Coordinates of C-alpha atoms and ligand atoms in Angstrom, one line a residue:
X520 CA 64.4 7.6 -22.8
X521 CA 63.3 6.1 -26.2
X522 CA 61.9 9.0 -28.2
X523 CA 58.4 8.5 -29.4
X524 CA 56.0 10.6 -31.4
X525 CA 54.4 12.9 -28.9
X526 CA 51.3 13.7 -31.0
X527 CA 50.6 10.0 -31.4
X528 CA 51.3 9.4 -27.7
X529 CA 48.8 12.2 -26.6
X530 CA 46.3 10.9 -29.1
X531 CA 46.5 7.4 -27.8
X532 CA 46.4 8.5 -24.2
X533 CA 43.5 10.8 -24.9
X534 CA 41.5 8.1 -26.6
X535 CA 42.3 5.7 -23.7
X536 CA 41.1 8.4 -21.4
X537 CA 37.8 8.3 -23.3
X538 CA 37.7 4.5 -23.3
X539 CA 38.6 3.6 -19.7
X540 CA 36.1 5.8 -17.9
X541 CA 33.4 4.3 -20.1
X542 CA 34.6 0.8 -19.3
X543 CA 34.7 1.8 -15.6
X544 CA 31.1 3.1 -15.9
X545 CA 29.9 -0.1 -17.6
X546 CA 31.7 -2.4 -15.1
X547 CA 30.3 -0.5 -12.1
X548 CA 26.7 -0.8 -13.3
X549 CA 24.7 -1.3 -10.2
X550 CA 27.1 0.7 -8.1
X551 CA 26.5 4.0 -9.9
X552 CA 26.7 6.8 -7.3
X553 CA 27.4 10.5 -7.6
X554 CA 31.1 9.7 -6.8
X555 CA 31.4 7.1 -9.6
X556 CA 29.7 9.5 -12.1
X557 CA 32.1 12.3 -11.1
X558 CA 35.1 10.0 -11.4
X559 CA 34.2 8.8 -14.9
X560 CA 33.3 12.3 -16.0
X561 CA 36.7 13.5 -14.8
X562 CA 38.3 10.8 -16.9
X563 CA 36.3 11.7 -20.0
X564 CA 37.2 15.4 -19.6
X565 CA 40.9 14.6 -19.3
X566 CA 40.6 12.6 -22.5
X567 CA 39.0 15.6 -24.3
X568 CA 41.8 17.9 -23.0
X569 CA 44.6 15.5 -24.1
X570 CA 42.9 15.1 -27.6
X571 CA 42.9 18.9 -27.9
X572 CA 46.6 18.9 -27.0
X573 CA 47.2 16.2 -29.6
X574 CA 45.6 18.6 -32.2
X575 CA 48.3 21.3 -31.5
X576 CA 49.1 22.9 -34.9
X577 CA 45.9 21.6 -36.4
X578 CA 43.4 23.5 -34.4
X579 CA 43.5 27.2 -33.3
X580 CA 45.7 27.9 -30.3
X581 CA 42.8 29.0 -28.1
X582 CA 41.5 25.4 -28.5
X583 CA 44.7 23.5 -28.0
X584 CA 46.0 25.6 -25.2
X585 CA 43.3 27.7 -23.5
X586 CA 40.4 25.3 -23.9
X587 CA 42.6 22.3 -23.2
X588 CA 43.8 23.9 -20.0
X589 CA 40.3 24.9 -18.9
X590 CA 38.9 21.4 -19.6
X591 CA 42.0 19.8 -17.8
X592 CA 41.4 22.1 -14.8
X593 CA 37.7 21.2 -14.6
X594 CA 38.5 17.5 -14.8
X595 CA 40.9 17.8 -11.8
X596 CA 38.3 19.5 -9.7
X597 CA 35.7 16.9 -10.7
X598 CA 38.1 14.1 -9.7
X599 CA 38.8 15.8 -6.4
X600 CA 35.1 16.3 -5.7
X601 CA 34.5 12.6 -6.3
X602 CA 37.1 11.6 -3.6
X603 CA 36.0 14.4 -1.3
X604 CA 32.4 13.1 -1.5
X605 CA 33.8 9.7 -0.6
X606 CA 35.3 11.2 2.5
X607 CA 32.1 13.0 3.2
X608 CA 33.7 16.5 2.8
X609 CA 32.4 17.7 -0.6
X610 CA 33.2 21.2 -1.8
X611 CA 30.4 23.6 -2.8
X612 CA 29.8 23.7 -6.5
X613 CA 29.9 27.5 -6.5
X614 CA 33.4 27.5 -4.9
X615 CA 34.7 25.0 -7.5
X616 CA 33.3 27.2 -10.4
X617 CA 34.9 30.3 -8.8
X618 CA 38.3 28.5 -8.3
X619 CA 38.3 27.3 -11.9
X620 CA 37.5 30.7 -13.2
X621 CA 40.2 32.5 -11.0
X622 CA 42.9 30.0 -12.0
X623 CA 41.9 30.1 -15.7
X624 CA 41.7 33.9 -15.9
X625 CA 45.1 34.2 -14.1
X626 CA 46.6 31.8 -16.7
X627 CA 45.1 33.8 -19.5
X628 CA 46.3 37.0 -18.0
X629 CA 49.9 35.7 -17.9
X630 CA 49.5 34.8 -21.6
X631 CA 47.5 37.8 -23.0
X632 CA 48.2 40.5 -20.4
X633 CA 51.8 39.9 -19.4
X634 CA 52.7 37.8 -22.5
X635 CA 55.1 35.9 -20.3
X636 CA 55.2 32.3 -21.7
X637 CA 57.4 30.9 -19.0
X638 CA 55.2 32.2 -16.2
X639 CA 52.1 31.0 -17.9
X640 CA 53.5 27.4 -18.2
X641 CA 54.9 27.4 -14.7
X642 CA 51.6 28.7 -13.3
X643 CA 49.5 26.2 -15.4
X644 CA 51.6 23.2 -14.6
X645 CA 52.3 24.3 -11.0
X646 CA 48.6 24.6 -10.2
X647 CA 47.8 21.3 -12.0
X648 CA 50.6 19.6 -10.1
X649 CA 49.3 21.0 -6.8
X650 CA 45.8 19.7 -7.6
X651 CA 47.1 16.3 -8.5
X652 CA 49.1 16.1 -5.3
X653 CA 46.0 17.0 -3.4
X654 CA 44.1 14.3 -5.3
X655 CA 46.8 11.8 -4.4
X656 CA 46.6 12.8 -0.8
X657 CA 42.8 12.3 -0.8
X658 CA 43.2 8.9 -2.4
X659 CA 45.9 8.0 0.2
X660 CA 43.6 9.1 3.0
X661 CA 40.8 6.8 1.6
X662 CA 43.4 4.0 1.3
X663 CA 44.3 4.5 4.9
X664 CA 40.7 4.8 6.2
X665 CA 39.4 1.9 4.2
X666 CA 42.5 -0.2 4.2
X667 CA 42.3 -0.2 0.4
X668 CA 45.4 -1.0 -1.6
X669 CA 43.5 0.1 -4.8
X670 CA 43.1 3.6 -3.3
X671 CA 46.8 3.7 -2.5
X672 CA 47.7 2.8 -6.1
X673 CA 45.5 5.6 -7.3
X674 CA 47.4 7.9 -4.9
X675 CA 50.7 6.7 -6.2
X676 CA 49.9 7.2 -9.9
X677 CA 48.4 10.7 -9.4
X678 CA 51.4 11.6 -7.3
X679 CA 53.6 10.4 -10.2
X680 CA 51.6 12.6 -12.6
X681 CA 52.1 15.6 -10.3
X682 CA 55.9 14.9 -10.3
X683 CA 55.9 14.8 -14.1
X684 CA 54.2 18.2 -14.2
X685 CA 56.6 19.7 -11.7
X686 CA 59.4 18.5 -13.8
X687 CA 58.0 20.5 -16.7
X688 CA 57.7 23.5 -14.4
X689 CA 61.4 23.2 -13.7
X690 CA 62.4 22.8 -17.3
X691 CA 60.7 25.9 -18.5
X692 CA 62.0 28.0 -15.6
X693 CA 63.9 31.1 -17.0
X694 CA 63.3 30.0 -20.6
X695 CA 61.8 32.4 -23.0
X696 CA 61.4 29.7 -25.7
X697 CA 57.8 29.3 -26.7
X698 CA 57.1 25.6 -26.7
X699 CA 54.1 23.3 -26.5
X700 CA 53.6 19.8 -25.2
X701 CA 54.3 18.4 -28.6
X702 CA 57.6 19.9 -29.3
X703 CA 59.1 19.7 -25.8
X704 CA 61.2 16.6 -25.4
X705 CA 61.7 14.8 -22.1
X706 CA 59.2 16.6 -19.9
X707 CA 56.4 16.0 -22.4
X708 CA 57.3 12.3 -22.8
X709 CA 57.2 12.0 -19.0
X710 CA 53.8 13.7 -18.9
X711 CA 52.5 11.4 -21.6
X712 CA 53.7 8.3 -19.8
X713 CA 52.5 9.5 -16.4
X714 CA 49.1 10.3 -18.0
X715 CA 49.0 6.8 -19.4
X716 CA 49.8 5.2 -16.1
X717 CA 47.4 7.3 -14.1
X718 CA 44.7 6.6 -16.7
X719 CA 45.1 2.8 -16.7
X720 CA 46.0 2.3 -13.0
X721 CA 43.7 5.1 -11.8
X722 CA 40.6 3.7 -13.5
X723 CA 41.3 0.1 -12.7
X724 CA 42.2 1.1 -9.2
X725 CA 38.9 2.9 -8.9
X726 CA 37.0 -0.2 -10.1
X727 CA 38.9 -2.2 -7.4
X728 CA 38.1 0.4 -4.8
X729 CA 34.4 0.4 -5.7
X730 CA 34.2 -3.4 -5.6
X731 CA 36.2 -3.5 -2.4
X732 CA 33.7 -1.1 -0.9
X733 CA 30.7 -2.9 -2.1
X734 CA 32.1 -6.2 -0.7
X735 CA 32.8 -4.4 2.6
X736 CA 29.2 -3.0 2.6
X737 CA 27.7 -6.4 2.0
X738 CA 29.9 -8.0 4.6
X739 CA 28.9 -5.3 7.1
X740 CA 25.3 -5.7 6.3
X741 CA 25.6 -9.5 6.7
X742 CA 27.4 -9.0 10.0
X743 CA 24.8 -6.6 11.2
X744 CA 22.0 -9.0 10.2
X745 CA 23.8 -11.8 12.0
X746 CA 24.2 -9.5 15.1
X747 CA 20.5 -8.6 14.9
X748 CA 19.5 -12.2 14.6
X749 CA 21.8 -13.2 17.4
X750 CA 20.4 -10.3 19.5
X751 CA 16.8 -11.4 18.7
X752 CA 17.7 -15.0 19.6
X753 CA 19.3 -14.0 22.8
X754 CA 16.4 -11.7 23.6
X755 CA 14.0 -14.5 23.1
X756 CA 16.1 -16.8 25.3
X757 CA 16.2 -14.2 28.0
X758 CA 12.4 -13.6 27.8
X759 CA 11.9 -17.4 28.0
X760 CA 14.2 -17.7 31.0
X761 CA 12.4 -14.8 32.7
X762 CA 9.0 -16.5 32.1
X763 CA 10.4 -19.7 33.6
X764 CA 11.7 -17.7 36.6
X765 CA 8.3 -16.0 37.0
X766 CA 6.5 -19.4 37.0
X767 CA 9.1 -20.8 39.3
X768 CA 8.5 -18.0 41.8
X769 CA 4.7 -18.6 41.5
X770 CA 5.1 -22.3 41.8
X771 CA 3.9 -22.5 45.5
X772 CA 0.7 -20.5 44.8
X773 CA 0.1 -22.4 41.5
X774 CA 0.4 -25.7 43.4
X775 CA -2.2 -24.4 45.8
X776 CA -4.5 -23.4 42.9
X777 CA -4.1 -26.9 41.5
X778 CA -4.8 -28.4 44.8
X779 CA -8.3 -27.1 44.9
X780 CA -9.7 -28.9 41.8
X781 CA -7.7 -32.0 42.6
X782 CA -9.1 -32.1 46.2
X783 CA -12.6 -31.5 44.8
X784 CA -12.1 -34.4 42.3
X785 CA -10.9 -36.7 45.0
X786 CA -13.8 -35.8 47.4
X787 CA -16.4 -36.0 44.7
X788 CA -15.1 -39.4 43.5
X789 CA -15.1 -40.8 47.0
X790 CA -18.7 -39.6 47.8
X791 CA -19.9 -41.0 44.5
X792 CA -18.2 -44.3 45.1
X793 CA -19.7 -44.6 48.6
X794 CA -23.1 -43.6 47.2
X795 CA -22.9 -46.3 44.5
X796 CA -21.7 -49.0 47.0
X797 CA -24.4 -48.3 49.5
X798 CA -27.0 -48.1 46.7
X799 CA -28.2 -44.7 47.9
X800 CA -27.4 -42.9 44.6
X801 CA -29.9 -42.7 41.8
X802 CA -28.8 -41.8 38.3
X803 CA -29.5 -38.0 38.7
X804 CA -27.3 -37.8 41.8
X805 CA -24.6 -39.7 40.1
X806 CA -24.7 -37.5 37.0
X807 CA -24.4 -34.4 39.3
X808 CA -21.3 -35.8 40.9
X809 CA -19.8 -36.8 37.6
X810 CA -20.4 -33.3 36.3
X811 CA -18.5 -31.8 39.3
X812 CA -15.6 -34.2 38.6
X813 CA -15.6 -33.3 34.9
X814 CA -15.6 -29.5 35.8
X815 CA -12.8 -29.8 38.3
X816 CA -10.7 -31.9 35.9
X817 CA -11.3 -29.2 33.3
X818 CA -10.1 -26.5 35.8
X819 CA -7.0 -28.5 36.7
X820 CA -6.3 -29.0 33.1
X821 CA -6.7 -25.3 32.4
X822 CA -4.1 -24.4 35.1
X823 CA -1.6 -26.9 33.9
X824 CA -2.2 -25.9 30.3
X825 CA -1.7 -22.2 31.2
X826 CA 1.6 -23.0 32.9
X827 CA 2.7 -25.2 30.1
X828 CA 1.9 -22.7 27.4
X829 CA 3.6 -20.0 29.4
X830 CA 6.9 -21.7 29.9
X831 CA 7.3 -23.3 26.5
X832 CA 9.7 -21.4 24.2
X833 CA 7.8 -18.8 22.2
X834 CA 7.7 -19.4 18.5
X835 CA 6.8 -15.7 18.1
X836 CA 3.8 -16.1 15.8
X837 CA 2.1 -12.8 15.0
X838 CA -1.5 -13.6 15.4
X839 CA -4.6 -11.7 16.5
X840 CA -4.7 -11.5 20.3
X841 CA -7.5 -10.3 22.4
X842 CA -5.9 -8.2 25.2
X843 CA -9.0 -8.7 27.4
X844 CA -8.4 -12.5 27.3
X845 CA -4.7 -12.1 28.0
X846 CA -5.5 -10.1 31.1
X847 CA -8.0 -12.6 32.2
X848 CA -5.6 -15.6 31.7
X849 CA -2.8 -13.9 33.6
X850 CA -5.1 -12.8 36.4
X851 CA -6.0 -16.5 36.8
X852 CA -2.3 -17.4 37.0
X853 CA -1.6 -15.0 39.8
X854 CA -5.0 -15.3 41.5
X855 CA -3.7 -17.6 44.2
X856 CA -0.8 -15.2 45.0
X857 CA -3.1 -12.2 45.0
X858 CA -5.6 -13.9 47.3
X859 CA -2.8 -14.9 49.6
X860 CA -1.9 -11.2 50.1
X861 CA -5.5 -10.0 50.3
X862 CA -5.2 -8.2 47.0
X863 CA -8.4 -7.4 45.0
X864 CA -8.5 -7.1 41.3
X865 CA -10.7 -4.6 39.5
X866 CA -10.9 -5.2 35.8
X867 CA -13.0 -3.2 33.4
X868 CA -12.6 -4.9 30.1
X869 CA -14.0 -3.0 27.1
X870 CA -17.3 -4.2 25.8
X871 CA -15.8 -5.1 22.5
X872 CA -12.7 -7.2 22.3
X873 CA -9.4 -5.3 21.9
X874 CA -7.4 -7.1 19.3
X875 CA -3.7 -6.6 18.6
X876 CA -1.2 -8.5 16.5
X877 CA 1.4 -10.3 18.5
X878 CA 2.5 -13.5 20.3
X879 CA 0.0 -14.3 23.0
X880 CA 2.7 -15.7 25.2
X881 CA 5.0 -12.7 25.0
X882 CA 2.0 -10.3 25.6
X883 CA 1.0 -12.4 28.6
X884 CA 4.6 -12.1 29.8
X885 CA 4.2 -8.3 29.9
X886 CA 1.0 -8.5 31.9
X887 CA 2.5 -11.1 34.3
X888 CA 5.6 -8.9 35.0
X889 CA 3.4 -5.9 35.7
X890 CA 1.0 -7.9 38.0
X891 CA 3.8 -9.5 39.9
X892 CA 5.5 -6.1 40.5
X893 CA 2.2 -4.7 41.6
X894 CA 1.6 -7.7 44.0
X895 CA 5.0 -7.3 45.5
X896 CA 4.6 -3.5 45.9
X897 CA 1.2 -3.9 47.5
X898 CA 2.5 -6.2 50.3
X899 CA 4.0 -2.9 51.7
X900 CA 0.7 -1.1 52.1
X901 CA -2.7 -1.5 53.7
X902 CA -5.0 -0.7 50.8
X903 CA -4.3 -3.5 48.3
X904 CA -5.9 -3.0 44.9
X905 CA -4.9 -3.6 41.3
X906 CA -7.0 -1.9 38.6
X907 CA -7.0 -2.8 35.0
X908 CA -8.6 -1.1 32.0
X909 CA -8.4 -2.1 28.4
X910 CA -9.6 0.2 25.7
X911 CA -9.3 0.9 22.0
X912 CA -8.8 4.6 21.1
X913 CA -7.7 6.2 17.8
X914 CA -6.4 2.9 16.3
X915 CA -4.4 2.1 19.5
X916 CA -5.1 -0.6 22.0
X917 CA -4.3 0.8 25.5
X918 CA -4.0 -1.5 28.5
X919 CA -3.5 0.3 31.8
X920 CA -2.6 -1.4 35.0
X921 CA -2.3 0.6 38.2
X922 CA -2.1 -0.2 41.9
X923 CA -2.5 1.4 45.2
X924 CA 1.1 0.6 46.3
X925 CA 3.8 3.1 47.2
X926 CA 4.5 3.9 43.5
X927 CA 7.8 4.5 41.8
X928 CA 10.2 6.4 44.0
X929 CA 11.2 9.8 42.6
X930 CA 14.9 8.8 42.4
X931 CA 14.0 5.7 40.4
X932 CA 11.9 7.5 37.8
X933 CA 13.6 7.3 34.5
X934 CA 15.6 4.3 35.5
X935 CA 12.7 1.9 35.9
X936 CA 12.4 -0.2 32.8
X937 CA 16.1 0.0 31.9
X938 CA 17.9 -3.3 32.0
X939 CA 19.2 -4.4 35.4
X940 CA 17.6 -1.6 37.3
X941 CA 16.0 -3.0 40.4
X942 CA 15.2 -1.8 43.9
X943 CA 14.5 -5.3 45.2
X944 CA 17.0 -7.3 47.1
X945 CA 16.2 -10.4 45.1
X946 CA 15.3 -8.5 41.8
X947 CA 17.1 -8.9 38.5
X948 CA 15.8 -5.7 37.0
X949 CA 14.8 -7.4 33.8
X950 CA 11.1 -7.8 33.9
X951 CA 10.1 -4.3 32.7
X952 CA 12.9 -4.0 30.2
X953 CA 12.0 -7.3 28.6
X954 CA 8.4 -6.1 28.6
X955 CA 9.4 -2.9 26.9
X956 CA 11.3 -4.7 24.2
X957 CA 8.4 -7.0 23.5
X958 CA 6.1 -4.0 23.2
X959 CA 8.4 -2.2 20.8
X960 CA 8.8 -5.5 18.8
X961 CA 5.0 -5.2 18.1
X962 CA 5.2 -1.4 17.3
X963 CA 4.1 -0.3 20.7
X964 CA 5.3 1.3 23.9
X965 CA 5.3 0.6 27.6
X966 CA 5.1 3.7 29.8
X967 CA 5.8 3.6 33.5
X968 CA 4.6 6.4 35.8
X969 CA 2.7 6.9 39.0
X970 CA -1.1 6.9 39.2
X971 CA -3.0 10.0 40.4
X972 CA -3.6 10.3 44.1
X973 CA -7.3 9.6 43.7
X974 CA -6.5 6.4 41.9
X975 CA -4.3 5.2 44.8
X976 CA -1.0 6.9 43.8
X977 CA 0.8 3.6 43.1
X978 CA 2.6 2.7 39.9
X979 CA 0.7 3.0 36.6
X980 CA 1.9 0.9 33.6
X981 CA 0.4 1.5 30.2
X982 CA 0.9 -0.8 27.3
X983 CA 0.1 1.0 24.0
X984 CA -0.1 -1.2 20.9
X985 CA -1.4 -0.7 17.4
X986 CA -5.0 -2.1 17.5
X987 CA -5.8 -4.7 14.9
X988 CA -8.4 -3.5 12.4
X989 CA -11.6 -5.6 12.4
X990 CA -11.0 -7.0 8.9
X991 CA -7.7 -8.5 10.0
X992 CA -9.0 -10.4 13.0
Ligands
ADP2316 P1 12.6 -6.5 39.2 O1 11.2 -6.9 39.5 O2 13.5 -7.7 39.0 O3 13.1 -5.5 40.1 P2 11.5 -5.0 37.0 O4 12.1 -4.6 35.7 O5 10.3 -5.8 36.9 O6 12.6 -5.9 37.7 O7 11.2 -3.8 37.9 C1 12.2 -2.8 38.1 C2 11.9 -1.9 39.2 O8 10.7 -1.1 39.0 C3 11.5 -2.6 40.5 O9 12.7 -3.0 41.2 C4 10.8 -1.5 41.3 O10 11.6 -0.6 41.9 C5 10.1 -0.8 40.2 N1 8.7 -1.1 40.0 C6 8.1 -1.9 39.1 N2 6.8 -2.0 39.3 C7 6.5 -1.3 40.4 C8 5.3 -1.1 41.1 N3 4.1 -1.6 40.7 N4 5.4 -0.3 42.2 C9 6.5 0.2 42.6 N5 7.7 0.0 42.0 C10 7.7 -0.7 40.9

């Protein structure tokens, strides 16, 4: 190997060790974490220890040997802690302090107590090589777990440093000659070179690792966002399909509902026409018939409008919605079906409007699902009632709907409301789970239980949403 001045070499490597952690720290601005701080501090400490070594002969021995060894030991533990933190297995600070003290005191004991130079060097470099090998194994583990070539490079250079220290352990074995790093030939040159490599590659590798991680984190966040958005989009689509299915199933009764105002319009128009033709109608009578036609046209329009608004894709606006009105509108939608099955509605709306923030169509979908389930359940019993109450309590809007049907079977409790759970032969098991996710989207809950026996003992569904304060309506 080309001989070089060891003092200059250790001085340069020591200064580089001060420089590169600082560069790393500056380059990683914005990504400063405890791990990064520890890694850079570890580098600075090694720099200090190497500069102390470079001062051998110029400073007292306790500084160039004992202090340098202590600082070097601490720096290795700091490096290790940085990588252990990365792996989520940090050591306790107290244990680190105790380990450093035990190693350092043993080292001093070999020196001052036993006055055995060879043992002291072997112990010192042996322990340091062990710690470096451990550091390399941690970096390798990170490289494997994170698929990071930078971490593998770090592992390689610190492994190399460990080998250079082990080489020194071997060279001093059995020798009584008192040497220091500056007057020992090949092994010191190897240590200086390995320190140089581990410094440069270790720090640049660390920058690479940190950037790699940050890119990975950003990619993961972007992928999660995309997944969330995809989930939301699909959720919306499913809810939309469920609304269309619900209206499809109500089509016959809605057609019947529409029939009434249309028939009334037809009848009234014919009577009015005949009255005008026969000259029997005066203006007052004619106005009366025209009013009836206008009213029935308005009713028909309301029904069509309700259906149309219900099946159009929701744009999810978050607007003030009066829950009382939602119940009223949906009750109108299922009125024909309920009449057909002799079901009576009891609705006790609160005196004051109960406002929540949400999409009126999505909130209507919850009420429609609950009403349709109740209607279906009631076809199995004699007493057929659906009760609705809507109140505002402690800043929450609570809409309760209960029926006098058979209720939720004990074996179904807990499963009802989870996706695809159904006890119906033609059911999809989606209605209540969609309703639940709509409720949670607006910061609320949908609880499903059975009503008390005196209330009919059927199912009781409670929608609980944050009430909208008056100033936001
Ligand atoms: P689906 O109506 O397609 O079955 P839902 O999610 O709306 O899907 O309902 C899931 C299950 O919850 C129903 O199959 C039924 O067993 C139960 N359920 C819902 N509402 C009632 C009710 N009012 N009375 C009794 N059981 C009900």
